XYZ file of C-alpha atoms in Angstrom:
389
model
C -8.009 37.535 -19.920
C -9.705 34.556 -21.521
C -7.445 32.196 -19.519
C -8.558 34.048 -16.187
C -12.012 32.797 -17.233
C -11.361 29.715 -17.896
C -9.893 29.156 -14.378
C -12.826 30.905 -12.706
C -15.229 28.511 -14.315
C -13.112 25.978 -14.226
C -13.015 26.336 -9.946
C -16.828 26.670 -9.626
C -16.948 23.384 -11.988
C -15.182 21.380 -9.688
C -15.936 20.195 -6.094
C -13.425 21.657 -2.983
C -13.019 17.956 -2.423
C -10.285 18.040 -5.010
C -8.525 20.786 -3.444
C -4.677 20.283 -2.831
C -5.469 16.810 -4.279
C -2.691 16.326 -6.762
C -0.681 13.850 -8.462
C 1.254 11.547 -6.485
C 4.978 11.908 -6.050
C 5.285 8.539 -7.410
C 3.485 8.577 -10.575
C 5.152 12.222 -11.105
C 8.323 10.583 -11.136
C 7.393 7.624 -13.065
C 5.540 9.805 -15.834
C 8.853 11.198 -16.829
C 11.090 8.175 -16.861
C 12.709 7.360 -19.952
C 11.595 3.967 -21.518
C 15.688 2.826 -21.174
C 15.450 3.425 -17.644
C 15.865 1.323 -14.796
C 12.354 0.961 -12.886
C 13.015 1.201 -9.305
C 10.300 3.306 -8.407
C 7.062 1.651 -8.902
C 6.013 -1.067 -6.601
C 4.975 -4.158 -8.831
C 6.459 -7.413 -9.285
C 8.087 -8.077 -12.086
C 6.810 -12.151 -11.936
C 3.448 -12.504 -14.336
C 0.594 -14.776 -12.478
C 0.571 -18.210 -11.905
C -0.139 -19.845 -14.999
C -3.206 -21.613 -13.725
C -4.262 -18.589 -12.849
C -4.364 -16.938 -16.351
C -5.792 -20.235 -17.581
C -8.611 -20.132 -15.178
C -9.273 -16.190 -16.485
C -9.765 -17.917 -19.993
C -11.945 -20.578 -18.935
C -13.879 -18.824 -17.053
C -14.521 -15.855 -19.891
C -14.976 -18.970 -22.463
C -17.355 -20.229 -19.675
C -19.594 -17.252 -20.446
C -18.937 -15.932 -17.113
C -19.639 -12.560 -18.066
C -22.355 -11.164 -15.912
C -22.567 -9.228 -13.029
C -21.730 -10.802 -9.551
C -23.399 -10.380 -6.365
C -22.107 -6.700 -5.148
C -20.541 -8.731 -2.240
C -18.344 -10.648 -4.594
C -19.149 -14.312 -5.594
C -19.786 -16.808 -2.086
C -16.970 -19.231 -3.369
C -14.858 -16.637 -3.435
C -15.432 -15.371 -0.208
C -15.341 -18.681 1.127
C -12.147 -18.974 -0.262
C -11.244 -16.187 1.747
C -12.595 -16.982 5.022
C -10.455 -20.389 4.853
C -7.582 -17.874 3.747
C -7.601 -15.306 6.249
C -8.528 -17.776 9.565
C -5.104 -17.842 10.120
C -5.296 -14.491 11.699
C -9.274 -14.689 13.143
C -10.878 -17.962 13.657
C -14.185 -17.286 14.292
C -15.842 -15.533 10.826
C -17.752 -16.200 7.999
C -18.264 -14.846 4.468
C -20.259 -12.600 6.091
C -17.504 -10.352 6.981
C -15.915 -10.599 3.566
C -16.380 -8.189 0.534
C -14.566 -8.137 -2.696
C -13.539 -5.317 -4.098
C -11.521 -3.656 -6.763
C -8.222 -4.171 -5.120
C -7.125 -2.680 -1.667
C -7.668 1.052 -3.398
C -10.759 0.797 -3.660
C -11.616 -0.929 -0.181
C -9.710 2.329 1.426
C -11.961 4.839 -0.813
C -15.255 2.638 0.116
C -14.187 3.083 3.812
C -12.909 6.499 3.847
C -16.178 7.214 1.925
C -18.395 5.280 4.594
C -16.413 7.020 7.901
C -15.238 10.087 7.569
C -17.118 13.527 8.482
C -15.914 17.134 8.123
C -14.262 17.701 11.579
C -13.137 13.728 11.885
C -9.457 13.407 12.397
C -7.821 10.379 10.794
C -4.546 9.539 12.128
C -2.111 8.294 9.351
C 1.917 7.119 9.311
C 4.501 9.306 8.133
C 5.993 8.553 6.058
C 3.503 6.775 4.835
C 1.276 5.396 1.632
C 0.656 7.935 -0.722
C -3.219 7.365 -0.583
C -3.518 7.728 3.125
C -3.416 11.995 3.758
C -5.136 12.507 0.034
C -8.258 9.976 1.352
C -8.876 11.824 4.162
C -8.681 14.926 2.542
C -11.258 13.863 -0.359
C -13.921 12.977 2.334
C -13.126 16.486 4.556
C -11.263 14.551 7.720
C -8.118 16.179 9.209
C -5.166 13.568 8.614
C -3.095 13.642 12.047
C 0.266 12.077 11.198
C 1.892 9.717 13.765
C 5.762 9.372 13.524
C 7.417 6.556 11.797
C 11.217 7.086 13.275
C 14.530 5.580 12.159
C 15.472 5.285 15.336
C 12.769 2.740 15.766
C 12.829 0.850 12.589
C 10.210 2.789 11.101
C 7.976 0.981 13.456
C 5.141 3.111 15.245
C 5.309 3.801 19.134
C 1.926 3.607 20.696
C 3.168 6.110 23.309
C 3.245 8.372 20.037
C 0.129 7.312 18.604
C -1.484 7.507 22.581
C -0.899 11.166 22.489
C -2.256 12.198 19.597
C -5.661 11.256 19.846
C -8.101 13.491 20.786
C -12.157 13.435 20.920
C -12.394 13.760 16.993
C -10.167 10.914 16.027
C -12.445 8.574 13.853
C -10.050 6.089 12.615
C -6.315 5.130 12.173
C -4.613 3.618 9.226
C -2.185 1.188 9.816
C 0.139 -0.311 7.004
C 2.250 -3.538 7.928
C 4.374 -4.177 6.074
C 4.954 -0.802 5.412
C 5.102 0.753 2.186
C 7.606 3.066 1.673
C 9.655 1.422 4.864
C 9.786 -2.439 4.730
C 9.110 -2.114 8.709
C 6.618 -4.639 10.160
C 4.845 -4.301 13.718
C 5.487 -6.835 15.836
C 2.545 -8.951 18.083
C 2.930 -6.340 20.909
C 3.382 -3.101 18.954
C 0.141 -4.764 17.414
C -2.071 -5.652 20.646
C -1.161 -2.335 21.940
C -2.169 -0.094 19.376
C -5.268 -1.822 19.188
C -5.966 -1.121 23.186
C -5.567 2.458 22.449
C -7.760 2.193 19.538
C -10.702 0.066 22.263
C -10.102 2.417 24.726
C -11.365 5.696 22.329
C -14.000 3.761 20.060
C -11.283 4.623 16.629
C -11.816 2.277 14.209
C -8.096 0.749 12.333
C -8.440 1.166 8.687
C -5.416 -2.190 8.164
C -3.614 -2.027 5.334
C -2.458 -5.723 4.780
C -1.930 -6.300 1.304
C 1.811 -7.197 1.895
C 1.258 -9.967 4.696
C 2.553 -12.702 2.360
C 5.800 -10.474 2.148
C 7.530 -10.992 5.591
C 10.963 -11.917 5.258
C 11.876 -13.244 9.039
C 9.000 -14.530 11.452
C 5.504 -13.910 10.594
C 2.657 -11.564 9.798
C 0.929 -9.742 12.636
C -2.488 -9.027 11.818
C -4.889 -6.140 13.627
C -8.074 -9.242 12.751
C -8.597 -9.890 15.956
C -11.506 -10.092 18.596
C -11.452 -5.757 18.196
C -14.903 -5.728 16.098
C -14.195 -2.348 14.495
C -11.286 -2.924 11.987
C -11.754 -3.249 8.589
C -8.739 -5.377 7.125
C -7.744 -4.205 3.679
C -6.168 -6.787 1.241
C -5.103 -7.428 -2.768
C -3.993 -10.080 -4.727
C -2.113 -7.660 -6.724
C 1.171 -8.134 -4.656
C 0.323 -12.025 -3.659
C -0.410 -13.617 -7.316
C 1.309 -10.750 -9.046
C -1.576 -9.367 -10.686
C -1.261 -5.526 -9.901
C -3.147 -4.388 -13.299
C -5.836 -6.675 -12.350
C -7.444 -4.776 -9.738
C -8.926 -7.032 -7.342
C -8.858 -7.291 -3.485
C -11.124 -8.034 -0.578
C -12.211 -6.509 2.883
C -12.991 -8.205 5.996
C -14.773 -6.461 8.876
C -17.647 -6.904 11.069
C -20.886 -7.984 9.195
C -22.283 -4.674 10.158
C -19.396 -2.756 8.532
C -19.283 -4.710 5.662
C -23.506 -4.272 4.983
C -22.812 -0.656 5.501
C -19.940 -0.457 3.035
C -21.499 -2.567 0.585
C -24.097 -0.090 -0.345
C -21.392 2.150 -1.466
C -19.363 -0.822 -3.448
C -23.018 -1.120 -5.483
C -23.208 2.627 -6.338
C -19.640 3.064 -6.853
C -18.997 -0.064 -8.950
C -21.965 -1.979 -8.962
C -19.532 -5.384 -8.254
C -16.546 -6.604 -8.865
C -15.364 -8.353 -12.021
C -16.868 -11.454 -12.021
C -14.345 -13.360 -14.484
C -11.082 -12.068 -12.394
C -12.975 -13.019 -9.258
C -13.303 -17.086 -10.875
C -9.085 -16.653 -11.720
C -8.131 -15.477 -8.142
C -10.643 -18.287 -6.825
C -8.072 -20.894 -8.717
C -5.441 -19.245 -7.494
C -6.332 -19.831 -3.790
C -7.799 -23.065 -4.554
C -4.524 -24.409 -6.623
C -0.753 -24.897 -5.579
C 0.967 -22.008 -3.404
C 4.582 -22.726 -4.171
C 4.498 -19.578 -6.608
C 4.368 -16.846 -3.706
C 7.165 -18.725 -1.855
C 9.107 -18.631 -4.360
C 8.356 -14.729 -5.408
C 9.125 -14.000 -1.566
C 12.763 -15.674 -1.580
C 13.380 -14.048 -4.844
C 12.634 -10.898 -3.183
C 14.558 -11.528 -0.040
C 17.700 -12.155 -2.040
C 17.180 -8.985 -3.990
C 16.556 -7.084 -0.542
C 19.609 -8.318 0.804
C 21.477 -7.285 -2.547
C 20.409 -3.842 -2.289
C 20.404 -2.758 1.072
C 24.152 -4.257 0.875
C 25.272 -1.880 -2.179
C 23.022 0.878 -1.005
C 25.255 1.181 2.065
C 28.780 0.644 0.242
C 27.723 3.782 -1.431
C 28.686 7.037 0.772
C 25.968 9.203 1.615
C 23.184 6.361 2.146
C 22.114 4.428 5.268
C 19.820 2.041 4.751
C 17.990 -0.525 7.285
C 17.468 -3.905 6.320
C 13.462 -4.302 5.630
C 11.679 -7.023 6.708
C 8.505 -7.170 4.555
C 7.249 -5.689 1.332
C 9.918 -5.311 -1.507
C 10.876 -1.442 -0.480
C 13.785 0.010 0.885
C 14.047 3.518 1.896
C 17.658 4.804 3.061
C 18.235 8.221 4.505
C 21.164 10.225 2.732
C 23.630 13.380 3.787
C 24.194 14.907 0.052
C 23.194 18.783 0.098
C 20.718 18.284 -2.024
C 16.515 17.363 -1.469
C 15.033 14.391 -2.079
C 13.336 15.978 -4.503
C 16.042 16.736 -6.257
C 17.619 13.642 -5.703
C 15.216 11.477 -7.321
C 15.275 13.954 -10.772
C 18.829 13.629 -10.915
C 19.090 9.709 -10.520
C 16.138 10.308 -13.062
C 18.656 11.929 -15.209
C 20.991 9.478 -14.632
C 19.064 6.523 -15.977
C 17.197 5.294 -12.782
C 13.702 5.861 -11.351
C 13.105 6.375 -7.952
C 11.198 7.952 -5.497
C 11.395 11.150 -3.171
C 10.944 10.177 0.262
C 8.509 13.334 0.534
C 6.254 11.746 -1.422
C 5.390 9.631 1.365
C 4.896 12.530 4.300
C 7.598 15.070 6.227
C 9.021 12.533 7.738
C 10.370 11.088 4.341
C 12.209 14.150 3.679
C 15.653 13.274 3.666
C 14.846 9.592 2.435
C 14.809 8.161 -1.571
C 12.634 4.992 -1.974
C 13.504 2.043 -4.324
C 11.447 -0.737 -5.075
C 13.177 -3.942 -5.340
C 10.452 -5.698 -7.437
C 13.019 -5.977 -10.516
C 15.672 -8.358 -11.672
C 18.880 -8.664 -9.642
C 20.670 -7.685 -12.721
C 19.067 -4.706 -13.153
C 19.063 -3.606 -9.155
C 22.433 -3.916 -9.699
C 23.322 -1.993 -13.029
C 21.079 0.335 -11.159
C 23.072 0.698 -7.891
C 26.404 1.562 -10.569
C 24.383 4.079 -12.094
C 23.391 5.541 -8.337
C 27.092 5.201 -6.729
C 28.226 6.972 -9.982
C 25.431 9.568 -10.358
C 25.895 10.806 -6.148
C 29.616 10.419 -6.431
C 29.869 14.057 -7.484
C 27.142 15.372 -4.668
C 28.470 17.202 -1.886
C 27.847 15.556 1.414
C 26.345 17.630 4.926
C-alpha cells in the first residue's frame, strides 16, 4: 500500500514532460558492461586532446581565467569560429555564433526556443537518440522520415516532401549520421533545404561529425536559407567528449533569441575550456587528420570482418566512426546486443535509434584496431550458434 503512495506522489511531483522519457538504449547497454569488455558501443574517441590543447586548459586556469564569460561565449572564440566555419557560409560574423555546452545542449536550447504543443518535428529514423526524446520534452509530435538501406541510409526528399504538413516546425538533420555513417550529398542537401523554404520549417543541423568524412567532403545545410541553426562540438574534432563544449551558428536573430535561454539555463559557458578549444583552432591541425585516417582504416577493418561473418550485411560508412549492419539471426536486436553483452562485447540495439533500426546492431569504431578485432572473434563466435531467418 505504502508503495502505491509513493508512486501517486511521486507522479503529481513530476512534470508530464518526462513522460515516456527514459534512459537511452545506449547508456542502458553501456551501464551493464563488464569493465573486461570490449567498448564498441559508445561513440568517443579513444585519442586524448592535442597536447597544446590540455596545456592551454592549464595556462589559462593558472591565468586566473576563472570568471564568468559573456553568455555568448568569449568574442575570440567566436571569431575563431567564424574563420572556422566560412568554409561552408562566407558572409557571417560572430554575430551568428554562440557557444555552448557541446552540441547537447545547443539541441535542448533550440528545441526549448521552437517547439509548441501541436508543432510537429520531423526527425531520421533511425536516428540520434536525442532527437524523438527532445521533441517530446518540449510537447512537439516527432514525425519520423525514413532512413532506407536501400538508399545508403541517406534521406529522400520525395520522403521528407510528403510528410510535411501545416504543423511541421522544424526538421533535424544529422550528416554524418550517427548510428549510419551515411552522409548527404550537395543535392540531397540543396533539395531538402527547398522543401524546408518552400513551408517556412526551420533545419535543426546536426554537424558535429563534419571533420569525419572519409571520401569527398562535408555538405553543410549553412547556406543563404536564414532559418537553420547549425549545431557543432569539439567533442568528436579535438577529442574532448567529457569536456562539453560546442557552438551554434544561426541567424543573429535566432541566436539573440536563444541566448536568453543559454543565460537562464547555464548562465555561460566555461570560460577556461572555451581559452583551450581557442588554442586548439588557433594551433596546428595535423591531429584531426590523423584521428580521421586512423578511423578510416579501422572502418575499413570492420565493415570487412563484419561481413565475413554470416548473418551481417554491412555498408561501408562514409563519415562518423559508426557502422550499423542489418542481420538475419531469429533473434531481436535487443536481444542481440545482451548476448554479445554476454559474450564480452558492447554494442548497441539498432532500436535504440528508431523502428527503422530494428533489425540493425550498431558498433562504434572509436577503439584500437586490436581490440575491433578481438572483438569481431568474440562476435563471429558468439552468433555462430544463432539460428538464421
Amino acid at each position: 500500500m505504502r508503495n502505491m503512495v509513493d508512486s501517486q506522489e511521486e507522479a503529481e511531483m513530476f512534470s508530464t514532460r518526462l513522460d515516456g522519457i527514459e534512459k537511452s538504449g545506449i547508456r542502458k547497454i553501456f551501464g551493464m558492461a563488464d569493465k573486461n569488455s570490449i567498448h564498441l558501443g559508445i561513440g568517443e574517441p579513444d585519442f586524448n586532446p592535442p597536447e597544446h590543447i590540455a596545456v592551454a586548459l592549464k595556462e589559462a586556469v593558472d591565468a586566473g581565467y576563472n570568471k564568468y564569460s559573456p553568455i555568448l561565449g568569449l568574442p575570440e572564440l567566436r571569431e575563431a569560429i567564424v574563420e572556422r566555419i566560412k568554409r561552408y557560409k562566407k558572409d557571417i560574423t560572430v554575430d551568428n555564433v554562440m557557444v555552448t555546452m557541446g552540441a547537447s545542449s545547443g539541441l535542448a536550447l533550440s528545441s526549448m526556443a521552437l517547439y509548441e504543443p501541436g508543432d510537429e518535428v520531423m526527425v531520421p529514423d533511425p536516428g540520434f537518440v536525442f532527437y524523438i526524446p527532445h521533441a517530446k520534452i518540449y510537447k512537439a509530435k516527432p514525425v519520423c522520415y525514413p532512413m532506407k538501406k536501400e538508399h545508403g541510409y541517406v534521406p529522400q526528399p520525395d520522403d521528407i516532401n510528403e510528410l510535411v504538413t501545416d504543423k511541421t516546425k522544424a526538421i533535424i538533420m544529422n550528416s554524418p549520421s550517427n548510428p549510419c555513417g551515411s552522409a548527404l550529398g550537395k543535392e540531397e542537401v540543396r533539395a531538402i533545404t527547398e522543401i524546408c523554404k518552400d513551408h517556412n520549417i526551420v533545419i535543426i543541423s546536426d554537424e558535429v561529425y563534419d571533420e569525419v568524412i572519409y571520401e569527398g567532403e562535408h555538405h553543410s545545410f549553412l547556406g543563404d536559407y536564414e532559418n537553420v541553426i547549425h549545431l557543432n562540438s569539439f567533442s568528436k574534432t579535438f577529442a574532448m567528449t567529457g569536456w562539453r563544449i560546442g557552438y551554434m551558428v544561426s541567424s543573429p536573430d535566432i541566436i539573440e533569441h536563444i541566448s536568453r535561454l543559454q543565460y537562464y539555463a547555464i548562465a555561460c559557458p566555461s570560460t577556461p575550456l572555451e581559452h583551450a578549444v581557442l588554442a586548439g583552432l588557433k594551433g596546428p591541425q595535423g591531429f584531426i587528420k590523423d584521428m580521421v585516417a586512423a578511423f578510416k582504416r579501422r572502418r575499413n577493418v570492420i565493415t570487412a570482418l563484419l561481413n565475413s561473418i554470416d548473418g551481417f550485411d554491412c555498408l561501408l560508412p562514409k563519415g562518423a566512426f559508426y557502422v550499423f549492419p542489418s542481420f538475419d539471426f531469429k533473434i531481436s536486436d535487443t536481444d542481440l546486443a545482451l548476448h554479445l553483452l554476454k559474450a564480452g562485447v558492447v554494442s548497441t540495439y539498432g532500436s535504440a535509434f528508431g523502428k527503422r533500426g530494428e533489425g540493425h546492431i550498431r558498433f562504434s569504431y572509436a577503439n584500437s584496431t586490436e581490440n575491433i578485432e578481438k572483438g569481431m572473434d568474440i562476435v563471429k563466435d558468439a552468433v555462430s550458434s544463432l539460428e538464421r531467418n
